Amino acid sequence: MPKITVLPGDGIGQEIIPEAVKVLKAVLAGREHDFEFNEYLIGGAAIDEVGKALPEETLQACHEADAVLLGSVGGPKWDTLPAKERPELGALLPLRKQLNLYANIRPVKVLPALLSASTLKEDVVKGVDLVVFRELTGGLYFGEKGRTDNPPAAYDVLIYTEEEIRRILKLAFQTAQSRRKKLCSVDKANVLESSRFWREIATDVAKEFPDVELTHMYVDNAAMQLVRAPGQFDVIVTENMFGDILTDLASMLSGSIGMLASASVSGKKGLFEPAHGSAPDIAGKNIANPLATILSAAMMLRYSFNLHVEAERIEKAVLKVLEQGLRTADLAKPGEKIIGTKEMGDAVVEALA
Ligand code: IPM
Ligand code: MG
């Protein structure tokens, strides 16, 4: 029986995950019992309960699952712990690493119903449909870290192996091939050796994909271009930290980071989570936007279970509720009626055709 490990985590994770699970069960109607949904602790919630951000039992359940659905981890309550014990470095990053989820896929699509929700002008964001492939288990976030006393200093090592670069590029090229056949590789090759290495490998991998047009762009320019003329992008591929930053930026094209879904994959296995954080400031108030998580659940059906029809039904339902004018607080313009997290989940269930 296919197994889905469910990890609500912290903050709004506790509110958005039940909505995504509700939508999943509804779209699988009649077959939901063919799937095992098992909930486990992660992040601050796990620290409070069992003293560890990534309990063995949770890691084991993730290894055994076909897919993992995650809310978010972290919050001010655990920020004073030593860095390695905190929810981010103690749970999320090791989980991604242990499951070898090297490819983080973040699609940014500007839905017609949300054109005016973006902080950018409508004619700039109209029609934007891009996807970012962020390398997720290498680079600066996983290199050696440390401090020295004399002189007082701190360091984080940025290192990439050829293999790490090649595999994410291949996936990005394959996706570009099935889309508009444009791949933009983002780096900082004018300064960083790791970027020059990345660029050489990108150029080499491109030989296997002659029908895809490969361009290279410096990350600072990419940040500017994403705001100036985002319609020029089809698929973007980049290293871990650049991808982290650029995807937060790109999420605003679609109106809110509350819309940005993500899949972290390695083959069929994947961890599906919204790109946003645990938003402690709005947690527990039933005001968070569950759509990024619901859309991540749709990505899960597609990537891990080949349930393309069901994935599309969820995506269409999301479109429909937005077209009906339903808005959570992050998407609403002044004067627009606002609905809560639960109500948005219910509306999506109702809209499933
Ligand atoms: C993300 C988040 C995480 C990351 C944090 C919480 C460690 O910002 O998924 O983008 O940097 O990968
Ligand atoms: Mg981020």
mmCIF file of C-alpha atoms and ligand atoms in Angstrom:
data_model
loop_
_atom_site.group_PDB
_atom_site.id
_atom_site.type_symbol
_atom_site.label_atom_id
_atom_site.label_comp_id
_atom_site.label_asym_id
_atom_site.label_seq_id
_atom_site.Cartn_x
_atom_site.Cartn_y
_atom_site.Cartn_z
ATOM 1 C CA MET A 1 0.000 0.000 0.000
ATOM 2 C CA PRO A 2 1.450 3.428 -0.931
ATOM 3 C CA LYS A 3 2.619 5.288 2.163
ATOM 4 C CA ILE A 4 2.502 9.005 2.755
ATOM 5 C CA THR A 5 4.364 10.332 5.774
ATOM 6 C CA VAL A 6 2.745 13.524 7.004
ATOM 7 C CA LEU A 7 4.828 16.032 8.969
ATOM 8 C CA PRO A 8 2.873 19.126 10.039
ATOM 9 C CA GLY A 9 5.832 20.613 11.956
ATOM 10 C CA ASP A 10 5.569 24.066 13.481
ATOM 11 C CA GLY A 11 3.630 27.291 13.293
ATOM 12 C CA ILE A 12 1.157 27.427 10.428
ATOM 13 C CA GLY A 13 2.315 23.919 9.414
ATOM 14 C CA GLN A 14 -0.212 22.654 11.965
ATOM 15 C CA GLU A 15 -3.020 24.454 10.144
ATOM 16 C CA ILE A 16 -2.148 24.080 6.466
ATOM 17 C CA ILE A 17 -1.288 20.375 6.498
ATOM 18 C CA PRO A 18 -4.767 19.235 7.616
ATOM 19 C CA GLU A 19 -6.214 21.238 4.700
ATOM 20 C CA ALA A 20 -3.894 19.566 2.194
ATOM 21 C CA VAL A 21 -4.657 16.123 3.631
ATOM 22 C CA LYS A 22 -8.356 16.891 3.427
ATOM 23 C CA VAL A 23 -8.020 17.836 -0.245
ATOM 24 C CA LEU A 24 -5.932 14.721 -0.965
ATOM 25 C CA LYS A 25 -8.479 12.423 0.637
ATOM 26 C CA ALA A 26 -11.276 14.128 -1.262
ATOM 27 C CA VAL A 27 -9.568 13.858 -4.629
ATOM 28 C CA LEU A 28 -8.792 10.193 -3.960
ATOM 29 C CA ALA A 29 -12.417 9.646 -2.922
ATOM 30 C CA GLY A 30 -13.191 5.982 -2.669
ATOM 31 C CA ARG A 31 -9.494 5.134 -2.941
ATOM 32 C CA GLU A 32 -8.195 7.100 0.034
ATOM 33 C CA HIS A 33 -7.991 3.904 2.060
ATOM 34 C CA ASP A 34 -5.568 2.521 -0.495
ATOM 35 C CA PHE A 35 -3.110 5.101 0.840
ATOM 36 C CA GLU A 36 -1.608 5.048 4.293
ATOM 37 C CA PHE A 37 -1.347 8.499 5.843
ATOM 38 C CA ASN A 38 0.945 8.422 8.892
ATOM 39 C CA GLU A 39 1.682 11.506 10.933
ATOM 40 C CA TYR A 40 5.005 12.070 12.713
ATOM 41 C CA LEU A 41 6.759 14.773 14.697
ATOM 42 C CA ILE A 42 9.368 17.115 13.260
ATOM 43 C CA GLY A 43 10.987 20.443 14.115
ATOM 44 C CA GLY A 44 10.195 22.410 17.234
ATOM 45 C CA ALA A 45 7.160 20.248 17.898
ATOM 46 C CA ALA A 46 9.491 17.230 18.061
ATOM 47 C CA ILE A 47 11.997 19.070 20.263
ATOM 48 C CA ASP A 48 9.228 19.867 22.737
ATOM 49 C CA GLU A 49 7.849 16.354 22.698
ATOM 50 C CA VAL A 50 10.917 14.098 22.468
ATOM 51 C CA GLY A 51 13.905 16.454 22.723
ATOM 52 C CA LYS A 52 15.112 16.158 19.124
ATOM 53 C CA ALA A 53 14.152 18.030 15.930
ATOM 54 C CA LEU A 54 14.404 14.934 13.739
ATOM 55 C CA PRO A 55 13.511 11.871 15.813
ATOM 56 C CA GLU A 56 14.764 8.486 14.557
ATOM 57 C CA GLU A 57 11.212 7.291 14.213
ATOM 58 C CA THR A 58 10.348 10.194 11.903
ATOM 59 C CA LEU A 59 13.412 9.682 9.742
ATOM 60 C CA GLN A 60 12.635 5.975 9.508
ATOM 61 C CA ALA A 61 9.035 6.711 8.474
ATOM 62 C CA CYS A 62 10.304 9.078 5.769
ATOM 63 C CA HIS A 63 12.689 6.436 4.443
ATOM 64 C CA GLU A 64 9.874 3.918 4.293
ATOM 65 C CA ALA A 65 7.330 6.248 2.718
ATOM 66 C CA ASP A 66 6.691 6.728 -0.985
ATOM 67 C CA ALA A 67 6.263 10.441 -0.356
ATOM 68 C CA VAL A 68 6.500 12.924 2.494
ATOM 69 C CA LEU A 69 4.156 15.861 2.950
ATOM 70 C CA LEU A 70 5.677 18.555 5.151
ATOM 71 C CA GLY A 71 4.259 21.781 6.568
ATOM 72 C CA SER A 72 7.045 23.946 7.929
ATOM 73 C CA VAL A 73 9.545 23.993 10.763
ATOM 74 C CA GLY A 74 11.041 26.577 13.065
ATOM 75 C CA GLY A 75 10.023 29.485 15.220
ATOM 76 C CA PRO A 76 11.342 31.964 17.783
ATOM 77 C CA LYS A 77 10.812 29.488 20.609
ATOM 78 C CA TRP A 78 13.712 27.344 19.353
ATOM 79 C CA ASP A 79 15.940 30.097 17.956
ATOM 80 C CA THR A 80 18.067 30.254 21.070
ATOM 81 C CA LEU A 81 19.137 26.604 20.814
ATOM 82 C CA PRO A 82 22.581 25.802 19.397
ATOM 83 C CA ALA A 83 22.348 26.089 15.574
ATOM 84 C CA LYS A 84 22.704 22.334 14.967
ATOM 85 C CA GLU A 85 19.777 21.495 17.204
ATOM 86 C CA ARG A 86 17.389 24.017 15.733
ATOM 87 C CA PRO A 87 14.525 22.868 13.500
ATOM 88 C CA GLU A 88 16.174 24.091 10.264
ATOM 89 C CA LEU A 89 19.682 22.676 10.697
ATOM 90 C CA GLY A 90 18.595 19.852 12.995
ATOM 91 C CA ALA A 91 15.651 18.542 10.973
ATOM 92 C CA LEU A 92 14.862 20.023 7.572
ATOM 93 C CA LEU A 93 18.333 20.066 6.035
ATOM 94 C CA PRO A 94 19.360 16.633 7.339
ATOM 95 C CA LEU A 95 16.029 15.189 6.181
ATOM 96 C CA ARG A 96 16.603 16.500 2.654
ATOM 97 C CA LYS A 97 20.155 15.183 2.735
ATOM 98 C CA GLN A 98 19.305 11.767 4.179
ATOM 99 C CA LEU A 99 16.614 11.218 1.577
ATOM 100 C CA ASN A 100 19.038 12.473 -1.092
ATOM 101 C CA LEU A 101 16.468 14.975 -2.364
ATOM 102 C CA TYR A 102 18.840 16.925 -4.518
ATOM 103 C CA ALA A 103 16.316 18.605 -6.795
ATOM 104 C CA ASN A 104 13.979 21.224 -5.449
ATOM 105 C CA ILE A 105 11.367 22.142 -8.025
ATOM 106 C CA ARG A 106 9.448 25.386 -7.517
ATOM 107 C CA PRO A 107 6.952 26.379 -10.208
ATOM 108 C CA VAL A 108 5.859 30.000 -10.431
ATOM 109 C CA LYS A 109 2.751 30.491 -12.462
ATOM 110 C CA VAL A 110 0.832 33.735 -12.483
ATOM 111 C CA LEU A 111 -2.845 32.831 -12.450
ATOM 112 C CA PRO A 112 -5.146 35.252 -14.273
ATOM 113 C CA ALA A 113 -7.328 35.546 -11.162
ATOM 114 C CA LEU A 114 -4.357 36.762 -9.139
ATOM 115 C CA LEU A 115 -2.922 39.205 -11.671
ATOM 116 C CA SER A 116 -3.747 42.157 -9.486
ATOM 117 C CA ALA A 117 -2.538 40.473 -6.290
ATOM 118 C CA SER A 118 1.108 40.874 -7.277
ATOM 119 C CA THR A 119 2.972 43.919 -6.047
ATOM 120 C CA LEU A 120 4.324 44.228 -9.597
ATOM 121 C CA LYS A 121 2.460 45.758 -12.520
ATOM 122 C CA GLU A 122 -0.015 43.469 -14.250
ATOM 123 C CA ASP A 123 1.628 43.752 -17.665
ATOM 124 C CA VAL A 124 4.963 42.662 -16.134
ATOM 125 C CA VAL A 125 3.655 39.483 -14.488
ATOM 126 C CA LYS A 126 0.939 38.542 -16.957
ATOM 127 C CA GLY A 127 1.460 35.088 -18.455
ATOM 128 C CA VAL A 128 4.493 34.245 -16.306
ATOM 129 C CA ASP A 129 4.988 30.484 -16.213
ATOM 130 C CA LEU A 130 8.425 29.460 -15.042
ATOM 131 C CA VAL A 131 9.957 26.766 -12.910
ATOM 132 C CA VAL A 132 13.072 26.941 -10.784
ATOM 133 C CA PHE A 133 15.282 23.910 -10.228
ATOM 134 C CA ARG A 134 17.216 24.591 -7.057
ATOM 135 C CA GLU A 135 20.058 22.240 -6.099
ATOM 136 C CA LEU A 136 19.095 21.192 -2.573
ATOM 137 C CA THR A 137 21.696 18.983 -0.906
ATOM 138 C CA GLY A 138 25.011 20.655 -1.690
ATOM 139 C CA GLY A 139 26.753 23.998 -1.745
ATOM 140 C CA LEU A 140 27.036 26.525 1.022
ATOM 141 C CA TYR A 141 24.250 25.103 3.186
ATOM 142 C CA PHE A 142 26.009 21.756 3.528
ATOM 143 C CA GLY A 143 29.699 22.704 3.407
ATOM 144 C CA GLU A 144 31.906 22.785 6.471
ATOM 145 C CA LYS A 145 30.978 25.538 8.898
ATOM 146 C CA GLY A 146 32.925 26.920 11.752
ATOM 147 C CA ARG A 147 34.450 29.688 13.794
ATOM 148 C CA THR A 148 37.986 30.689 14.639
ATOM 149 C CA ASP A 149 39.021 32.591 17.743
ATOM 150 C CA ASN A 150 42.047 34.412 16.530
ATOM 151 C CA PRO A 151 41.055 36.494 14.727
ATOM 152 C CA PRO A 152 37.370 36.075 15.621
ATOM 153 C CA ALA A 153 35.830 34.867 12.364
ATOM 154 C CA ALA A 154 33.236 32.514 10.915
ATOM 155 C CA TYR A 155 33.152 30.505 7.693
ATOM 156 C CA ASP A 156 30.858 28.378 5.512
ATOM 157 C CA VAL A 157 32.476 26.401 2.731
ATOM 158 C CA LEU A 158 30.874 26.379 -0.719
ATOM 159 C CA ILE A 159 31.771 23.164 -2.510
ATOM 160 C CA TYR A 160 30.092 21.253 -5.340
ATOM 161 C CA THR A 161 31.083 17.955 -6.881
ATOM 162 C CA GLU A 162 30.748 17.416 -10.606
ATOM 163 C CA GLU A 163 28.181 14.695 -9.978
ATOM 164 C CA GLU A 164 26.012 16.996 -7.853
ATOM 165 C CA ILE A 165 25.977 19.620 -10.582
ATOM 166 C CA ARG A 166 25.426 17.196 -13.432
ATOM 167 C CA ARG A 167 22.367 15.458 -11.986
ATOM 168 C CA ILE A 168 20.388 18.630 -11.248
ATOM 169 C CA LEU A 169 21.282 20.050 -14.667
ATOM 170 C CA LYS A 170 20.072 16.878 -16.372
ATOM 171 C CA LEU A 171 16.713 17.071 -14.634
ATOM 172 C CA ALA A 172 16.343 20.743 -15.509
ATOM 173 C CA PHE A 173 17.227 20.071 -19.153
ATOM 174 C CA GLN A 174 14.689 17.218 -19.308
ATOM 175 C CA THR A 175 11.985 19.474 -17.930
ATOM 176 C CA ALA A 176 12.907 22.268 -20.337
ATOM 177 C CA GLN A 177 12.609 19.747 -23.151
ATOM 178 C CA SER A 178 9.001 19.054 -22.191
ATOM 179 C CA ARG A 179 8.199 22.778 -21.895
ATOM 180 C CA ARG A 180 9.291 25.801 -23.973
ATOM 181 C CA LYS A 181 12.835 24.437 -24.408
ATOM 182 C CA LYS A 182 14.626 27.300 -22.707
ATOM 183 C CA LEU A 183 16.981 26.754 -19.791
ATOM 184 C CA CYS A 184 18.676 29.577 -17.938
ATOM 185 C CA SER A 185 21.533 28.506 -15.672
ATOM 186 C CA VAL A 186 22.120 31.056 -12.932
ATOM 187 C CA ASP A 187 25.548 31.460 -11.338
ATOM 188 C CA LYS A 188 28.156 34.003 -10.276
ATOM 189 C CA ALA A 189 30.892 32.864 -12.636
ATOM 190 C CA ASN A 190 32.528 36.281 -12.725
ATOM 191 C CA VAL A 191 33.567 35.770 -9.095
ATOM 192 C CA LEU A 192 33.135 32.190 -7.859
ATOM 193 C CA GLU A 193 35.228 29.194 -8.915
ATOM 194 C CA SER A 194 32.336 26.853 -8.087
ATOM 195 C CA SER A 195 30.213 28.856 -10.533
ATOM 196 C CA ARG A 196 32.807 28.599 -13.297
ATOM 197 C CA PHE A 197 32.828 24.828 -12.712
ATOM 198 C CA TRP A 198 29.005 24.814 -12.762
ATOM 199 C CA ARG A 199 28.995 26.713 -16.061
ATOM 200 C CA GLU A 200 31.484 24.306 -17.699
ATOM 201 C CA ILE A 201 29.346 21.349 -16.699
ATOM 202 C CA ALA A 202 26.144 23.055 -17.861
ATOM 203 C CA THR A 203 27.740 23.636 -21.256
ATOM 204 C CA ASP A 204 28.783 19.998 -21.397
ATOM 205 C CA VAL A 205 25.379 18.594 -20.378
ATOM 206 C CA ALA A 206 23.786 20.847 -23.009
ATOM 207 C CA LYS A 207 25.353 18.653 -25.708
ATOM 208 C CA GLU A 208 22.882 15.899 -24.759
ATOM 209 C CA PHE A 209 19.967 18.309 -25.237
ATOM 210 C CA PRO A 210 20.558 20.050 -28.568
ATOM 211 C CA ASP A 211 16.901 21.098 -28.809
ATOM 212 C CA VAL A 212 17.092 23.121 -25.571
ATOM 213 C CA GLU A 213 18.472 26.653 -25.685
ATOM 214 C CA LEU A 214 20.886 27.121 -22.764
ATOM 215 C CA THR A 215 21.712 30.586 -21.491
ATOM 216 C CA HIS A 216 23.835 31.633 -18.511
ATOM 217 C CA MET A 217 23.019 34.516 -16.240
ATOM 218 C CA TYR A 218 24.728 36.014 -13.203
ATOM 219 C CA VAL A 219 22.586 35.755 -10.098
ATOM 220 C CA ASP A 220 22.467 39.500 -9.439
ATOM 221 C CA ASN A 221 21.267 40.103 -12.978
ATOM 222 C CA ALA A 222 18.771 37.227 -12.633
ATOM 223 C CA ALA A 223 17.247 38.902 -9.562
ATOM 224 C CA MET A 224 16.857 42.091 -11.569
ATOM 225 C CA GLN A 225 15.485 40.317 -14.664
ATOM 226 C CA LEU A 226 12.927 38.392 -12.578
ATOM 227 C CA VAL A 227 11.423 41.678 -11.506
ATOM 228 C CA ARG A 228 11.992 43.573 -14.782
ATOM 229 C CA ALA A 229 10.767 40.994 -17.313
ATOM 230 C CA PRO A 230 9.947 37.616 -15.733
ATOM 231 C CA GLY A 231 8.192 36.417 -18.886
ATOM 232 C CA GLN A 232 11.580 35.733 -20.497
ATOM 233 C CA PHE A 233 12.133 32.673 -18.261
ATOM 234 C CA ASP A 234 11.020 29.102 -18.856
ATOM 235 C CA VAL A 235 13.226 26.857 -16.696
ATOM 236 C CA ILE A 236 15.860 28.241 -14.327
ATOM 237 C CA VAL A 237 18.496 26.015 -12.763
ATOM 238 C CA THR A 238 20.783 27.145 -9.988
ATOM 239 C CA GLU A 239 22.724 26.190 -6.873
ATOM 240 C CA ASN A 240 21.286 25.930 -3.384
ATOM 241 C CA MET A 241 21.576 29.420 -1.910
ATOM 242 C CA PHE A 242 20.892 31.313 -5.135
ATOM 243 C CA GLY A 243 17.785 29.153 -5.597
ATOM 244 C CA ASP A 244 16.633 29.791 -2.047
ATOM 245 C CA ILE A 245 16.816 33.544 -2.558
ATOM 246 C CA LEU A 246 15.501 33.696 -6.121
ATOM 247 C CA THR A 247 12.465 31.530 -5.367
ATOM 248 C CA ASP A 248 11.331 33.782 -2.524
ATOM 249 C CA LEU A 249 11.696 36.686 -4.912
ATOM 250 C CA ALA A 250 9.895 34.877 -7.750
ATOM 251 C CA SER A 251 7.014 33.855 -5.491
ATOM 252 C CA MET A 252 5.900 37.459 -5.323
ATOM 253 C CA LEU A 253 5.220 37.438 -9.056
ATOM 254 C CA SER A 254 2.306 35.137 -8.323
ATOM 255 C CA GLY A 255 0.926 37.385 -5.606
ATOM 256 C CA SER A 256 2.128 35.753 -2.416
ATOM 257 C CA ILE A 257 4.689 33.318 -1.076
ATOM 258 C CA GLY A 258 1.584 31.523 0.170
ATOM 259 C CA MET A 259 1.100 30.316 -3.417
ATOM 260 C CA LEU A 260 4.555 28.792 -3.952
ATOM 261 C CA ALA A 261 4.498 24.998 -3.937
ATOM 262 C CA SER A 262 7.578 22.852 -4.023
ATOM 263 C CA ALA A 263 8.735 19.334 -4.622
ATOM 264 C CA SER A 264 12.088 18.064 -3.444
ATOM 265 C CA VAL A 265 12.769 14.905 -5.341
ATOM 266 C CA SER A 266 15.160 12.157 -6.193
ATOM 267 C CA GLY A 267 13.534 9.815 -8.658
ATOM 268 C CA LYS A 268 9.961 9.049 -7.650
ATOM 269 C CA LYS A 269 10.574 9.665 -3.984
ATOM 270 C CA GLY A 270 9.863 13.151 -2.809
ATOM 271 C CA LEU A 271 9.278 15.590 -0.020
ATOM 272 C CA PHE A 272 6.509 18.015 -0.815
ATOM 273 C CA GLU A 273 6.313 21.238 1.103
ATOM 274 C CA PRO A 274 5.296 24.846 0.603
ATOM 275 C CA ALA A 275 8.277 27.132 -0.019
ATOM 276 C CA HIS A 276 7.266 29.424 2.822
ATOM 277 C CA GLY A 277 8.202 29.111 6.461
ATOM 278 C CA SER A 278 6.256 28.495 9.659
ATOM 279 C CA ALA A 279 5.093 32.140 9.912
ATOM 280 C CA PRO A 280 4.933 32.216 13.737
ATOM 281 C CA ASP A 281 3.434 35.718 13.653
ATOM 282 C CA ILE A 282 0.212 34.454 12.078
ATOM 283 C CA ALA A 283 0.159 30.897 13.464
ATOM 284 C CA GLY A 284 -2.875 29.584 15.317
ATOM 285 C CA LYS A 285 -5.221 32.219 13.913
ATOM 286 C CA ASN A 286 -6.732 30.347 10.958
ATOM 287 C CA ILE A 287 -5.504 33.044 8.571
ATOM 288 C CA ALA A 288 -2.624 31.319 6.745
ATOM 289 C CA ASN A 289 -2.974 30.526 3.055
ATOM 290 C CA PRO A 290 -3.086 26.716 2.607
ATOM 291 C CA LEU A 291 -2.862 26.852 -1.207
ATOM 292 C CA ALA A 292 0.931 26.400 -1.487
ATOM 293 C CA THR A 293 0.609 23.203 0.553
ATOM 294 C CA ILE A 294 -2.440 22.034 -1.376
ATOM 295 C CA LEU A 295 -0.550 22.650 -4.641
ATOM 296 C CA SER A 296 2.461 20.796 -3.194
ATOM 297 C CA ALA A 297 0.137 17.855 -2.509
ATOM 298 C CA ALA A 298 -0.886 17.979 -6.184
ATOM 299 C CA MET A 299 2.806 17.830 -7.136
ATOM 300 C CA MET A 300 3.090 14.780 -4.890
ATOM 301 C CA LEU A 301 0.301 12.959 -6.708
ATOM 302 C CA ARG A 302 1.985 13.717 -10.030
ATOM 303 C CA TYR A 303 5.623 12.988 -9.160
ATOM 304 C CA SER A 304 5.407 10.160 -6.662
ATOM 305 C CA PHE A 305 2.219 8.373 -7.701
ATOM 306 C CA ASN A 306 1.734 9.205 -11.396
ATOM 307 C CA LEU A 307 -1.779 10.413 -10.587
ATOM 308 C CA HIS A 308 -1.809 13.134 -13.234
ATOM 309 C CA VAL A 309 -5.574 13.451 -13.526
ATOM 310 C CA GLU A 310 -6.013 13.886 -9.776
ATOM 311 C CA ALA A 311 -3.142 16.394 -9.609
ATOM 312 C CA GLU A 312 -4.751 18.431 -12.337
ATOM 313 C CA ARG A 313 -8.123 18.298 -10.604
ATOM 314 C CA ILE A 314 -6.581 19.887 -7.530
ATOM 315 C CA GLU A 315 -4.841 22.553 -9.600
ATOM 316 C CA LYS A 316 -8.055 23.349 -11.433
ATOM 317 C CA ALA A 317 -9.981 23.522 -8.165
ATOM 318 C CA VAL A 318 -7.474 26.056 -6.835
ATOM 319 C CA LEU A 319 -7.909 28.103 -9.996
ATOM 320 C CA LYS A 320 -11.651 27.928 -9.609
ATOM 321 C CA VAL A 321 -11.800 29.159 -6.027
ATOM 322 C CA LEU A 322 -9.518 32.053 -6.919
ATOM 323 C CA GLU A 323 -11.697 32.887 -9.896
ATOM 324 C CA GLN A 324 -14.677 32.865 -7.546
ATOM 325 C CA GLY A 325 -12.893 35.649 -5.701
ATOM 326 C CA LEU A 326 -12.047 33.681 -2.555
ATOM 327 C CA ARG A 327 -8.959 35.125 -0.869
ATOM 328 C CA THR A 328 -6.931 34.474 2.237
ATOM 329 C CA ALA A 329 -5.497 37.576 3.900
ATOM 330 C CA ASP A 330 -2.174 37.451 2.046
ATOM 331 C CA LEU A 331 -3.951 37.621 -1.332
ATOM 332 C CA ALA A 332 -6.710 40.085 -0.568
ATOM 333 C CA LYS A 333 -6.673 43.692 -1.664
ATOM 334 C CA PRO A 334 -8.041 46.304 0.714
ATOM 335 C CA GLY A 335 -11.803 45.962 0.947
ATOM 336 C CA GLU A 336 -11.886 42.398 -0.408
ATOM 337 C CA LYS A 337 -13.593 39.736 1.643
ATOM 338 C CA ILE A 338 -11.134 37.466 3.441
ATOM 339 C CA ILE A 339 -11.652 33.798 4.282
ATOM 340 C CA GLY A 340 -9.710 31.620 6.713
ATOM 341 C CA THR A 341 -7.368 28.674 6.263
ATOM 342 C CA LYS A 342 -10.062 26.047 6.882
ATOM 343 C CA GLU A 343 -12.603 27.804 4.696
ATOM 344 C CA MET A 344 -10.111 27.922 1.837
ATOM 345 C CA GLY A 345 -9.448 24.179 2.245
ATOM 346 C CA ASP A 346 -13.187 23.474 2.241
ATOM 347 C CA ALA A 347 -13.675 25.635 -0.845
ATOM 348 C CA VAL A 348 -11.010 23.691 -2.738
ATOM 349 C CA VAL A 349 -12.649 20.387 -1.764
ATOM 350 C CA GLU A 350 -15.965 21.718 -2.979
ATOM 351 C CA ALA A 351 -14.466 22.899 -6.246
ATOM 352 C CA LEU A 352 -12.973 19.495 -7.115
ATOM 353 C CA ALA A 353 -14.778 18.516 -10.277
HETATM 354 C C1 IPM B 1 13.262 26.990 1.979
HETATM 355 C C2 IPM B 1 13.560 27.498 3.359
HETATM 356 C C3 IPM B 1 14.644 26.638 3.975
HETATM 357 C C4 IPM B 1 15.833 26.639 3.042
HETATM 358 C C5 IPM B 1 15.043 27.050 5.410
HETATM 359 C C6 IPM B 1 13.876 27.010 6.354
HETATM 360 C C7 IPM B 1 16.203 26.261 5.939
HETATM 361 O O1 IPM B 1 13.934 28.840 3.312
HETATM 362 O O2 IPM B 1 12.833 25.834 1.844
HETATM 363 O O3 IPM B 1 13.464 27.740 1.019
HETATM 364 O O4 IPM B 1 16.630 27.568 3.066
HETATM 365 O O5 IPM B 1 15.976 25.729 2.247
HETATM 366 MG MG MG B 2 13.757 29.717 1.414
#
